[in-house]
Tab-separated table of C-alpha atoms and ligand atoms in Angstrom:
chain	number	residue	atom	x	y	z
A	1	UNK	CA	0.000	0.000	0.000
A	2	UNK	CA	1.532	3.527	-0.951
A	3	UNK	CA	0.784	5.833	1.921
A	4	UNK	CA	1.998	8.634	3.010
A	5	UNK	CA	4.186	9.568	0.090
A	6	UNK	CA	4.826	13.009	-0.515
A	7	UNK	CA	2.380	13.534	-2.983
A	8	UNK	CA	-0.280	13.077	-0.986
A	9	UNK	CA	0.606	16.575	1.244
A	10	UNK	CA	-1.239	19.658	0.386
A	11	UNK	CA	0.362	21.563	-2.523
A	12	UNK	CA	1.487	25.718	-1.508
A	13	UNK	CA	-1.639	27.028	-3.158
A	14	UNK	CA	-4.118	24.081	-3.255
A	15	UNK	CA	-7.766	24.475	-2.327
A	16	UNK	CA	-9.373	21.857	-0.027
A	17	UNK	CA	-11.911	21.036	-2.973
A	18	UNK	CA	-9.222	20.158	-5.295
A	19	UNK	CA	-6.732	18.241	-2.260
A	20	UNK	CA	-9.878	16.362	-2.044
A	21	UNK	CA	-10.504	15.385	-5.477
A	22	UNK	CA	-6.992	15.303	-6.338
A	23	UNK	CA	-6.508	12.726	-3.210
A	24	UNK	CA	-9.678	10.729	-4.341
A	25	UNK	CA	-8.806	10.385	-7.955
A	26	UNK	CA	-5.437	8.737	-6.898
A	27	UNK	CA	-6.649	6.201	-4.979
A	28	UNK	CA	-9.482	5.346	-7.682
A	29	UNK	CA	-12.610	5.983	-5.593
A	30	UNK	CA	-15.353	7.760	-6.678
A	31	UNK	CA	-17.285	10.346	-4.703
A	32	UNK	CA	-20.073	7.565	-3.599
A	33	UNK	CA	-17.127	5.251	-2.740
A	34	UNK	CA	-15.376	8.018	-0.654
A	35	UNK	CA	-18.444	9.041	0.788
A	36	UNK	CA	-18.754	5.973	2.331
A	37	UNK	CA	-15.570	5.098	3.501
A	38	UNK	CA	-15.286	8.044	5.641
A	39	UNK	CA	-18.806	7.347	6.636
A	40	UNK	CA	-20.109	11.382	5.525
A	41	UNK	CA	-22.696	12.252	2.947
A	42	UNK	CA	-22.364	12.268	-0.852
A	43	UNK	CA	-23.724	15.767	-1.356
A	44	UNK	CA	-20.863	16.683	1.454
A	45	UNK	CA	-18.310	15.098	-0.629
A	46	UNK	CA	-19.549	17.408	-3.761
A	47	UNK	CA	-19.815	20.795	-2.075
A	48	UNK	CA	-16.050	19.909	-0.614
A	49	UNK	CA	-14.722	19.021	-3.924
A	50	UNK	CA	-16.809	21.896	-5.441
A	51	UNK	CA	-15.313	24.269	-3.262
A	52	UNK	CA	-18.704	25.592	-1.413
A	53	UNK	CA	-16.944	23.776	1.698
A	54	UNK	CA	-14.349	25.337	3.134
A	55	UNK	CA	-14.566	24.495	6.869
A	56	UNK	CA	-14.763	20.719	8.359
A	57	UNK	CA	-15.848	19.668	11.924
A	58	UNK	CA	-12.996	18.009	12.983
A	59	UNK	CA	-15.398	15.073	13.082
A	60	UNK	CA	-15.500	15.005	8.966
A	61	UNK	CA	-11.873	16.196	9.065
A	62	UNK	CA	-10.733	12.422	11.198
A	63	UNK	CA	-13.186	10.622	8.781
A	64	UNK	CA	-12.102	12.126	5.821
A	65	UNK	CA	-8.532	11.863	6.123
A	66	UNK	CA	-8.530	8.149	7.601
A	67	UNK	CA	-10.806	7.569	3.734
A	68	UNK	CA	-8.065	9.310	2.173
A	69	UNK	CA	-5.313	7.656	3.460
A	70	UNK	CA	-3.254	10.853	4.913
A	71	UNK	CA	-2.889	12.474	8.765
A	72	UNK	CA	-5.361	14.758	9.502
A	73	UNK	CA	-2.893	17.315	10.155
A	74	UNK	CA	-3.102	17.689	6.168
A	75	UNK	CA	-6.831	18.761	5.975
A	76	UNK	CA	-6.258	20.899	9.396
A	77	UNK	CA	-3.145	22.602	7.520
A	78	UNK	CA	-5.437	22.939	4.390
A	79	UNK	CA	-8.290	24.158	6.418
A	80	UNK	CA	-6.383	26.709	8.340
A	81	UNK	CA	-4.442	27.760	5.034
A	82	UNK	CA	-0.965	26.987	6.788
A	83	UNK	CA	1.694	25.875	4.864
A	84	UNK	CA	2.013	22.123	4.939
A	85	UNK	CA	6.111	22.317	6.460
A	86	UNK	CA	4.349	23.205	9.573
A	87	UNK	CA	2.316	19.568	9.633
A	88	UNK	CA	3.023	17.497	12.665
A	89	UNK	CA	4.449	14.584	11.548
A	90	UNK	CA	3.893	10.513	11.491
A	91	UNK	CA	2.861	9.210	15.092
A	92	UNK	CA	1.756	6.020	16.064
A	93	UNK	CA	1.449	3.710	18.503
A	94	UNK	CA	4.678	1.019	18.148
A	95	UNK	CA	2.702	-1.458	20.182
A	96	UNK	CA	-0.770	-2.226	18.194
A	97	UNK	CA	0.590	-1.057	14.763
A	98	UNK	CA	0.847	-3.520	12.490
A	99	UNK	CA	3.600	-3.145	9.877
A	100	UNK	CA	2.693	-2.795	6.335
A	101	UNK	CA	-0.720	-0.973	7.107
A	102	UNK	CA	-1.552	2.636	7.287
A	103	UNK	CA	-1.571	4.258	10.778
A	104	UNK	CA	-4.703	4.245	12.809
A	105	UNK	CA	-6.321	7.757	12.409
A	106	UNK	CA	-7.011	8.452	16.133
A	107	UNK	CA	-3.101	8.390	16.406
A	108	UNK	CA	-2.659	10.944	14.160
A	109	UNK	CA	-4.953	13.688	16.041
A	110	UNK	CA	-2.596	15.870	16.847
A	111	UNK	CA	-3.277	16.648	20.707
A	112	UNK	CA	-3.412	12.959	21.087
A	113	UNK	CA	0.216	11.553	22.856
A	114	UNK	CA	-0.670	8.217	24.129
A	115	UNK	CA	-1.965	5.385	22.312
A	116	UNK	CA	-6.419	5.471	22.966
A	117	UNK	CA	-6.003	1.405	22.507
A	118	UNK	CA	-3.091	0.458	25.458
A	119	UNK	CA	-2.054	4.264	26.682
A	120	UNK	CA	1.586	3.556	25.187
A	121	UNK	CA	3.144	6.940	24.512
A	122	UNK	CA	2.802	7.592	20.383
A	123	UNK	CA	6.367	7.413	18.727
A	124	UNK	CA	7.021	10.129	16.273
A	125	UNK	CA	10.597	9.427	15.736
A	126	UNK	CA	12.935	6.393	15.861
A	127	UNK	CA	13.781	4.949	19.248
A	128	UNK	CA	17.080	4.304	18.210
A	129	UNK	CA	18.414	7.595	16.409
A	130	UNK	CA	15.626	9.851	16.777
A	131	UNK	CA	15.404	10.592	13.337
A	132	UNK	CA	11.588	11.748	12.421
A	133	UNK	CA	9.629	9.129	10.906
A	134	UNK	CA	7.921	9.818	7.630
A	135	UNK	CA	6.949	6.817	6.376
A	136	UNK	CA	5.291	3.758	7.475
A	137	UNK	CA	5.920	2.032	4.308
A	138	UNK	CA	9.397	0.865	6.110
A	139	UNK	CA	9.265	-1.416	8.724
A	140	UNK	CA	12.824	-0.438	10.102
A	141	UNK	CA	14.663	3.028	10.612
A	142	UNK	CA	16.186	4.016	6.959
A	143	UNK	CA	18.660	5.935	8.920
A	144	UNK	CA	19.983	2.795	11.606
A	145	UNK	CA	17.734	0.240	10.722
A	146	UNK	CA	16.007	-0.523	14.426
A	147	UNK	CA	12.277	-2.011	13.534
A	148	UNK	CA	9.480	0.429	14.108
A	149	UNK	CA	6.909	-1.842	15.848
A	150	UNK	CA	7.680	-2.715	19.122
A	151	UNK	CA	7.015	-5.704	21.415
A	152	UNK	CA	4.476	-5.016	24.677
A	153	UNK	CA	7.177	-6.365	26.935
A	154	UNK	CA	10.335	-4.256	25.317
A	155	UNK	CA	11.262	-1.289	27.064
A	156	UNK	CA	10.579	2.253	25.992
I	201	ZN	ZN1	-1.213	1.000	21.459
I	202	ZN	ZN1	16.695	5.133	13.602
């Protein structure tokens, strides 16, 4: 699964309607099939991509940006017409991710700091090296190679 590539951050002068459609189109859903995953209504889906919605509750923005595959830091930074350098980065929980899969949303809420499944403390950087983390296509560190996902009973 390609997540979380560059591409899929907010370009400088990109509208939330066409981040939205732009973000749909590459992952091959249609508005109905969007709709749906991030459990909000068609006709909301339209006016967004239409760009006669500016503003989300932060309820749509979670929903929408778990659909879409990206942290919801992206549609906040969109929203609030902030330049995307200043997104919070990756954060996740080390314990109940599993690797290979795209990070559970409610991680990626950006006041949130411990895990809402076992209260671990989210990990936005390697253990090892400290080195942000960007990418949870990688399993391990690309900077010192430690693994990402750690075991309940390893230390912290
Ligand atoms: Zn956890
Ligand atoms: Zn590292």
């Amino acid at each position: 699964m390609n997540i979380l590539q560059s591409s899929n951050s907010p370009h400088a002068d990109e509208s939330l309607g066409d981040y939205v459609k732009r973000l749909r189109s590459s992952l091959g859903l249609t508005q109905r099939e969007l709709a749906d995953s991030a459990g909000i209504h068609l006709q909301s889906v339209g006016k967004i991509e239409r760009g006669r919605t500016v503003k989300l509750n932060s309820r749509s923005k979670i929903a929408l940006a778990a659909a879409m595959l990206v942290p919801v830091e992206y549609l906040e930074a969109i929203c609030r017409g902030t330049p995307v350098e200043t997104v919070s980065q990756l954060k996740f929980c080390a314990r109940c991710w599993t690797p290979g899969t795209p990070p559970n949303s409610m991680w990626m809420v950006a006041r949130s700091q411990f895990c809402f499944l076992c209260g671990f403390r989210l990990r936005d950087c390697c253990r090892h090296c400290q080195e942000p983390i960007t990418s949870l296509k990688h399993r391990f560190c690309p900077f010192c190679g430690t693994t990402y996902q750690e075991k309940a009973d390893s230390r912290s």
